[in-house]
Amino acid sequence: MLDGILAGLSTAVMPMNLMMVIVGCLVGTFIGMLPGLGPITAIALMIPLTYSLEPSSGLILMAGVYYGAIFGASSSSILINAPGCSATVVTAFDGNPLAKKGQAGKALAVAAYASFTGGTLGAIMLLIAAPALASVSLSFQSADYFALMVLGLSAVAAFSGKGQVLKAVMMTIVGLMLATVGTDRSEGVERFTFGQLDLIDGFSFLLLAMATFALAETLMSVLKPENPNNSATEQKMMSELGSLKLTKQEVKTVAAPTLRSSFLGFFVGVLPGAGATIASFLAYGVERNLAKGDAKKQFGEGSLKGLAAPESANNAASTGSFVPLLTLGIPGSGTTAVLLGALIAYGIQPGPRMYIEHPDLFWSIIISMYFGNVILLILNLPLIPYLAKLLSIPRPYLVPMILLFSITGVYLVSFNSMDIMIMVAICMAALGLRLLNFPMAPMLLGFILGGMLEDNLRRALLIGDGELSFLWERPLTLTFISIAAMVLFSPLLRPLWERSKARAEYEKAKQKAAAK
């Protein structure tokens, strides 16, 4: 293994490959910033250019584009509330409010540091334990996946404001229902397509995210204009970059969430079929549930913890998704599925023997990820003042630009004009729901978890002859279900516990007074 790592290191530090990392990071960052054009589009655009390169150079270039696009997508999420890709939807929850408060520089800096930490820790864990982690991911069975998805759904309260838990639950159910549209993957039967061929593949997550956030946000600003004086003040605050420096207290605040979310994100990324989007939602939910008092109230209003958690998780998950790809030949996400196609096009079959038969290629990709994270940090921190210029663009010019990029981005994913009409229809529905104060994030959470939840429940029931005993027979499943139950019922049990505690203190004080 050591010989393989040294061979990979010598390949990764070749001038050509270092240049590929830099080019990949720059191209990925630029494409990632455009709303709707995520890493899949960015890598697909790079594939024809890599045919003339050596396999190691081509794959290092595409890997650089991958994590560069994830990094760049967070900028558009923070600055204009238009997620560059699905993995950075959660970044907008607290990143954009920070930009509106005149702290765009700080938000971008936190995103950069958290992304660097998540990506670096992911690369180190990948370097140390890639083959061993493959066996861990294989030990997960359908029942465990189902329980993990239930645990993810239990975080729904994290995406709702005060007094909106019931609305959040209702929107989660809407998301689960939307996930059932399309062809049933088990039976091959069409569901809720109303005979429309365009709905056979169901809705795309990117389409839903762009319709409910980017499009709905811009149309809301047109339909419901704020007080001109307030709007001018907000515009002035948004145009201010603010300080890029973090105080010691701020570093202390984001350190623990960043580390926790990096490990959580990497673990989710290692699981085949999960990915950076689920990792970012889970990390945000976990940090929201762990926060107490005022820190909890800040989530959704510009919390640094709420920004650092998804940013570190999605970068760590992007790195972790290379474990099933390289060691098992199983793509962990849509983007790694494109990379799998590129590997096969080079005549390389990823799998358990890849790090034995192609050690230089296997380890050079992993080592280049660390270089890529360093380069991203070095390149993008000086660019923050220029990125923040987006905020100074007057809203009458910015709104049409966001609409153009959103519609173009969704169209370029499928080249289907019907998707644009569906996006407009969903946007109209989202506008009505937003006016009634229904949160949109729980709907997206239900949608991304719905497909995996249903598939794994079916498999678990099939294996268990239709019995629900799989919920408590496996320790891992039981652990996930127990944690989910605790998270769900803790808001209900907390008032009872506080009332019991107050009564005990009253009785104690009463006895003390009687004794005197």
XYZ file of C-alpha atoms in Angstrom:
516
model
C 0.000 0.000 0.000
C 2.859 2.376 0.865
C 4.456 1.736 -2.525
C 1.133 2.516 -4.194
C 0.773 5.772 -2.243
C 4.309 6.846 -3.241
C 3.579 5.996 -6.872
C 0.364 8.032 -6.655
C 2.205 10.948 -5.053
C 4.827 11.013 -7.814
C 2.018 10.997 -10.419
C 0.001 13.702 -8.649
C 2.963 16.137 -8.401
C 3.784 15.922 -12.103
C 3.562 19.476 -13.591
C 0.875 18.387 -16.049
C -1.326 16.933 -13.311
C -0.841 19.934 -11.004
C -1.924 22.151 -13.880
C -5.001 19.920 -14.386
C -5.946 20.405 -10.721
C -5.690 24.205 -11.058
C -7.638 24.280 -14.345
C -10.274 21.906 -12.961
C -10.763 23.985 -9.805
C -11.070 27.244 -11.782
C -13.465 25.848 -14.394
C -15.513 24.046 -11.736
C -15.771 27.180 -9.579
C -16.914 29.290 -12.526
C -19.516 26.793 -13.796
C -20.653 26.012 -10.251
C -21.467 29.676 -9.643
C -24.022 29.707 -12.454
C -27.399 28.724 -10.965
C -28.581 25.375 -12.233
C -25.292 24.284 -13.805
C -24.028 21.816 -11.229
C -21.035 19.444 -11.201
C -22.718 16.912 -13.513
C -22.997 19.507 -16.294
C -19.486 20.762 -15.588
C -17.939 17.270 -15.805
C -20.005 16.356 -18.865
C -18.580 19.434 -20.618
C -15.051 18.317 -19.717
C -15.315 14.710 -20.970
C -14.573 15.447 -24.678
C -11.515 17.481 -23.635
C -10.064 14.607 -21.587
C -9.977 12.044 -24.418
C -6.537 13.253 -25.507
C -5.109 13.172 -21.964
C -3.547 10.383 -19.935
C -6.117 8.614 -17.722
C -4.604 10.050 -14.529
C -4.547 13.626 -15.936
C -8.090 13.368 -17.310
C -9.540 11.992 -14.066
C -7.647 14.507 -11.929
C -9.066 17.288 -14.141
C -12.631 15.970 -13.750
C -12.223 15.454 -9.992
C -10.989 19.075 -9.738
C -14.035 20.258 -11.698
C -16.259 18.230 -9.332
C -15.174 19.754 -6.029
C -14.544 23.142 -7.675
C -18.204 23.190 -8.806
C -19.431 22.293 -5.313
C -17.264 25.105 -3.921
C -18.397 27.636 -6.553
C -22.081 26.756 -6.176
C -22.023 27.921 -2.572
C -21.144 31.467 -3.744
C -24.368 31.897 -5.739
C -26.339 30.365 -2.848
C -24.912 32.914 -0.420
C -24.911 35.996 -2.651
C -28.166 35.741 -4.612
C -30.037 32.861 -2.914
C -29.903 30.859 -6.153
C -28.280 27.470 -5.427
C -25.662 26.575 -8.026
C -26.392 22.892 -7.427
C -28.565 20.741 -5.181
C -25.785 20.147 -2.631
C -25.667 23.868 -1.785
C -29.403 24.474 -1.285
C -28.929 24.353 2.498
C -26.035 26.805 2.296
C -28.528 29.497 1.250
C -30.589 29.099 4.464
C -28.072 31.035 6.567
C -25.578 32.264 3.971
C -28.010 34.593 2.191
C -29.345 36.176 5.427
C -25.720 36.920 6.377
C -25.190 38.615 2.984
C -28.362 40.667 3.526
C -26.939 41.832 6.854
C -23.826 43.198 5.124
C -21.644 40.219 6.076
C -21.205 38.672 2.620
C -17.419 38.586 3.029
C -17.641 36.730 6.324
C -20.189 34.271 4.908
C -17.987 33.506 1.889
C -14.913 33.171 4.112
C -16.702 30.752 6.478
C -17.888 28.750 3.458
C -14.323 28.642 2.103
C -12.757 27.517 5.396
C -15.515 24.963 6.094
C -15.258 23.568 2.554
C -11.477 23.316 2.890
C -11.767 21.516 6.233
C -14.439 19.109 4.987
C -12.585 18.365 1.758
C -9.213 17.950 3.477
C -10.505 15.671 6.241
C -12.373 13.680 3.595
C -9.209 13.290 1.497
C -7.207 12.168 4.550
C -9.861 9.622 5.562
C -10.030 8.418 1.965
C -6.230 8.032 1.896
C -6.077 6.128 5.175
C -9.050 3.827 4.963
C -10.554 3.674 1.463
C -10.450 -0.150 1.053
C -11.605 -0.760 4.646
C -14.471 1.748 4.322
C -15.714 -0.104 1.272
C -16.488 -3.154 3.439
C -18.264 -0.883 5.976
C -20.493 0.562 3.267
C -21.270 -2.952 2.036
C -22.344 -4.023 5.548
C -25.253 -1.568 5.376
C -28.465 -3.421 4.551
C -31.827 -2.143 3.368
C -33.178 -1.981 6.921
C -30.226 0.232 7.967
C -30.709 2.543 4.990
C -34.427 2.826 5.767
C -33.692 3.700 9.401
C -31.075 6.259 8.296
C -33.636 7.915 6.015
C -36.175 8.007 8.890
C -33.500 9.663 11.020
C -32.997 12.207 8.234
C -36.731 12.969 8.117
C -36.792 13.459 11.888
C -34.683 16.578 11.310
C -37.700 18.264 9.710
C -38.151 20.567 12.719
C -34.734 22.033 11.947
C -36.101 23.497 8.717
C -39.121 25.218 10.236
C -39.512 28.492 12.059
C -41.151 28.980 15.430
C -44.722 27.670 15.416
C -44.305 26.157 11.951
C -43.626 22.531 12.891
C -47.039 21.347 11.682
C -46.587 23.242 8.405
C -43.095 21.740 8.061
C -44.496 18.227 8.543
C -47.183 18.909 5.919
C -44.558 20.141 3.448
C -42.420 17.057 4.134
C -45.404 14.881 3.219
C -45.812 16.904 0.003
C -42.144 16.217 -0.768
C -42.603 12.483 -0.129
C -45.635 12.499 -2.449
C -43.704 14.289 -5.213
C -40.974 11.635 -4.913
C -43.506 8.960 -5.921
C -44.203 10.573 -9.313
C -42.681 8.652 -12.221
C -41.905 5.034 -12.933
C -41.927 2.680 -9.960
C -38.382 1.349 -9.817
C -39.460 -2.009 -8.350
C -42.524 -2.828 -10.434
C -41.837 -0.700 -13.520
C -45.340 0.780 -13.293
C -46.046 4.444 -14.017
C -47.398 6.389 -11.042
C -49.126 9.782 -11.085
C -47.827 10.606 -14.560
C -51.355 11.206 -15.987
C -50.152 9.635 -19.220
C -47.482 12.329 -19.726
C -44.244 10.906 -21.162
C -42.326 13.843 -19.663
C -43.229 12.673 -16.155
C -42.041 9.064 -16.604
C -38.689 9.898 -14.987
C -40.354 11.918 -12.227
C -39.280 15.374 -11.090
C -35.640 16.396 -10.903
C -34.380 17.709 -7.566
C -32.608 20.583 -9.289
C -35.868 21.611 -10.972
C -37.685 21.669 -7.621
C -34.861 23.562 -5.907
C -34.659 26.204 -8.622
C -38.461 26.593 -8.740
C -38.949 26.931 -4.987
C -35.855 29.022 -4.183
C -34.240 30.906 -7.076
C -37.380 31.556 -9.138
C -39.792 31.979 -6.231
C -37.381 34.306 -4.400
C -36.961 36.619 -7.375
C -40.685 36.687 -8.192
C -41.509 37.359 -4.542
C -39.304 40.448 -4.683
C -41.301 41.641 -7.716
C -44.791 40.743 -6.445
C -44.224 41.880 -2.898
C -41.855 44.872 -3.086
C -40.659 46.101 0.233
C -40.768 49.666 1.529
C -38.489 51.684 -0.794
C -36.556 53.067 2.169
C -36.050 49.594 3.637
C -35.170 48.209 0.221
C -32.563 50.941 -0.294
C -31.103 50.227 3.135
C -31.020 46.502 2.440
C -29.447 47.109 -0.977
C -26.773 49.251 0.647
C -26.090 46.599 3.298
C -25.953 43.862 0.663
C -23.502 45.845 -1.437
C -21.111 45.999 1.518
C -18.585 43.202 1.623
C -17.915 43.389 5.328
C -14.865 41.927 7.005
C -13.358 38.656 5.813
C -11.716 38.048 9.159
C -13.195 35.794 11.784
C -12.829 36.621 15.453
C -11.555 34.022 17.922
C -15.088 33.590 19.232
C -16.435 33.004 15.715
C -13.716 30.455 14.979
C -14.594 28.704 18.234
C -18.291 28.790 17.280
C -17.848 27.113 13.900
C -14.988 24.730 14.774
C -17.015 21.952 16.389
C -19.904 21.987 13.837
C -17.366 21.944 11.005
C -15.528 18.910 12.388
C -18.731 17.021 13.253
C -20.267 17.743 9.846
C -17.063 16.751 8.022
C -17.115 13.273 9.582
C -20.893 12.957 9.115
C -20.670 14.133 5.499
C -17.840 11.739 4.675
C -19.730 8.831 6.236
C -22.894 9.661 4.235
C -20.808 10.075 1.076
C -19.311 6.609 1.517
C -22.791 5.034 1.419
C -23.757 4.174 -2.171
C -26.744 6.204 -3.324
C -26.569 8.860 -0.593
C -24.424 11.848 -1.658
C -23.600 15.470 -0.882
C -27.197 16.757 -0.934
C -28.435 14.345 1.746
C -25.236 14.960 3.738
C -25.771 18.741 3.789
C -29.426 18.406 4.892
C -28.505 15.906 7.621
C -25.608 18.015 8.909
C -27.800 21.127 9.102
C -30.525 19.196 10.935
C -28.057 17.702 13.405
C -26.479 21.068 14.240
C -29.895 22.726 14.560
C -31.015 20.023 16.993
C -27.763 20.207 19.003
C -27.919 24.010 19.332
C -29.497 25.530 22.426
C -31.060 28.854 23.373
C -30.162 31.862 21.234
C -27.856 29.799 19.001
C -30.858 27.710 17.954
C -32.966 30.793 17.210
C -30.242 32.111 14.880
C -30.650 29.180 12.475
C -32.307 30.517 9.340
C -31.475 34.102 10.354
C -27.745 34.058 9.593
C -26.164 31.462 11.854
C -22.469 30.766 11.267
C -23.014 27.213 12.511
C -25.860 26.774 10.034
C -23.547 27.896 7.231
C -20.427 25.946 8.224
C -22.219 22.619 8.788
C -23.636 22.011 5.273
C -20.550 23.479 3.572
C -18.150 21.094 5.335
C -20.572 18.168 4.957
C -21.139 18.512 1.209
C -17.409 18.758 0.466
C -16.576 15.793 2.711
C -19.414 13.794 1.118
C -18.124 14.624 -2.371
C -14.768 13.134 -1.384
C -16.397 10.188 0.400
C -18.449 9.310 -2.676
C -15.180 8.266 -4.357
C -14.918 5.295 -1.951
C -17.732 3.198 -3.510
C -16.742 4.445 -6.986
C -13.050 3.491 -6.827
C -13.202 0.446 -4.547
C -16.513 -1.153 -5.538
C -17.252 0.309 -8.960
C -20.570 1.623 -7.591
C -21.322 5.331 -8.201
C -22.387 6.986 -4.964
C -24.063 9.929 -6.719
C -25.097 11.196 -10.144
C -21.770 12.957 -10.581
C -19.693 9.883 -9.755
C -21.864 7.934 -12.211
C -20.534 10.261 -14.942
C -16.997 9.704 -13.627
C -17.582 5.930 -13.719
C -18.434 6.280 -17.417
C -15.212 8.217 -17.960
C -13.157 5.510 -16.176
C -14.702 2.772 -18.307
C -14.073 4.862 -21.444
C -10.377 4.808 -20.496
C -10.558 0.988 -20.278
C -10.249 0.969 -16.480
C -12.697 -1.101 -14.478
C -13.037 0.327 -10.951
C -13.446 -2.237 -8.196
C -11.689 -4.018 -5.327
C -8.593 -4.728 -7.460
C -8.199 -1.215 -8.860
C -5.789 -0.055 -6.156
C -3.696 -3.207 -6.823
C -3.753 -3.132 -10.632
C -3.637 0.676 -11.086
C -2.026 1.981 -7.872
C -0.600 5.123 -9.493
C -4.007 6.118 -10.860
C -5.960 5.153 -7.716
C -3.741 6.997 -5.237
C -2.964 9.965 -7.510
C -6.704 10.823 -7.697
C -6.965 10.716 -3.903
C -3.801 12.772 -3.321
C -4.830 15.318 -5.961
C -8.007 15.956 -3.944
C -5.929 17.349 -1.105
C -3.982 19.543 -3.541
C -7.291 20.660 -5.041
C -8.660 21.797 -1.686
C -5.508 23.831 -0.985
C -5.659 25.392 -4.443
C -9.362 26.213 -4.039
C -8.655 28.024 -0.795
C -5.675 29.931 -2.238
C -7.519 30.879 -5.438
C -10.903 31.753 -4.024
C -10.153 33.783 -0.894
C -8.629 36.637 -2.959
C -11.628 36.426 -5.312
C -14.172 37.099 -2.546
C -14.187 40.927 -3.022
C -14.890 40.423 -6.717
C -17.555 37.766 -6.114
C -19.308 40.096 -3.684
C -19.715 42.639 -6.503
C -22.716 40.548 -7.545
C -24.562 42.065 -4.599
C -24.054 45.599 -5.874
C -25.939 44.862 -9.112
C -29.281 46.716 -8.912
C -32.227 44.388 -8.372
C -33.999 45.362 -11.662
C -30.948 43.962 -13.518
C -30.263 41.064 -11.153
C -33.775 39.554 -11.283
C -33.801 38.927 -15.073
C -30.274 37.478 -14.840
C -31.311 34.997 -12.147
C -34.402 34.022 -14.147
C -32.293 33.506 -17.288
C -29.630 31.393 -15.557
C -32.213 29.342 -13.642
C -34.252 28.483 -16.718
C -31.150 27.840 -18.844
C -29.611 25.646 -16.137
C -32.684 23.446 -15.786
C -33.054 23.136 -19.564
C -29.411 22.142 -20.085
C -29.761 19.220 -17.645
C -32.496 17.470 -19.660
C -32.871 19.481 -22.914
C -36.612 19.155 -22.345
C -38.764 22.281 -22.677
C -41.497 20.577 -20.630
C -39.213 20.861 -17.585
C -39.356 24.655 -17.879
C -43.166 24.614 -17.875
C -43.197 22.256 -14.879
C -40.720 24.526 -13.109
C -42.936 27.588 -13.699
C -46.023 25.690 -12.447
C -44.203 24.549 -9.285
C -42.882 28.083 -8.805
C -46.447 29.465 -8.894
C -47.537 26.909 -6.279
C -44.461 27.708 -4.177
C -45.261 31.433 -4.330
C -48.742 30.795 -2.893
C -47.340 28.576 -0.147
C -44.633 31.098 0.747
C -47.267 33.835 1.079
C -49.024 31.528 3.577
C -45.720 31.049 5.464
C -45.209 27.402 4.530
C -41.474 26.532 4.620
C -40.061 25.104 1.391
C -36.999 23.298 2.758
C -38.962 20.408 4.387
C -40.541 19.676 1.000
C -37.082 19.309 -0.549
C -35.958 17.153 2.389
C -38.958 14.840 1.924
C -38.333 14.674 -1.824
C -34.643 13.715 -1.671
C -35.197 11.113 1.051
C -38.510 9.776 -0.325
C -37.075 7.630 -3.121
C -34.455 5.890 -0.955
C -36.943 5.537 1.910
C -39.456 3.696 -0.274
C -36.918 1.497 -2.077
C -35.243 0.324 1.108
C -38.518 -0.210 2.976
C -39.682 -2.452 0.147
C -36.467 -4.460 0.129
C -36.469 -4.809 3.924
C -40.091 -6.022 3.894
C -39.320 -8.429 1.058
C -36.348 -9.915 2.914
C -38.374 -10.127 6.146
C -41.427 -11.782 4.507
C -43.521 -8.688 5.103
C -42.761 -8.525 8.850
C -41.738 -5.267 10.540
C -39.337 -7.141 12.834
C -36.408 -5.758 10.796
C -36.890 -2.523 12.761
C -35.492 -4.053 15.969
C -33.558 -7.150 14.867
C -30.424 -5.339 13.663
C -28.603 -3.202 16.276
C -27.683 -0.522 13.738
C -31.285 -0.199 12.532
C -32.590 -0.077 16.100
C -30.028 2.618 16.994
C -31.053 4.872 14.097
C -34.774 4.377 14.829
C -34.255 5.108 18.546
C -32.355 8.338 17.827
C -35.063 9.403 15.359
C -37.771 8.766 17.983
C -35.830 10.788 20.568
C -35.433 13.707 18.152
C -39.115 13.631 17.165
C -40.584 13.328 20.650
C -38.136 15.497 22.590
C -40.150 18.720 21.874
C -43.247 16.991 23.319
C -41.480 15.524 26.343
C -39.496 18.653 27.212
C -42.504 20.635 28.655
C -43.469 17.617 30.796
C -39.900 17.312 32.078
C -39.664 21.062 32.798
C -43.045 20.993 34.600
C -41.926 18.005 36.675
C -38.654 19.756 37.505
C -40.486 22.956 38.547
C -42.864 20.964 40.742
C -39.964 19.154 42.432
C -38.242 22.488 43.137
C -41.492 23.900 44.535
C -41.942 20.891 46.860
C -38.326 21.187 47.962
C -38.719 24.901 48.729
C -41.977 24.181 50.558
C -40.346 21.529 52.758
C -37.431 23.863 53.453
C -39.812 26.637 54.537
C -41.760 24.215 56.765
C -38.549 23.051 58.434
C -37.707 26.645 59.391
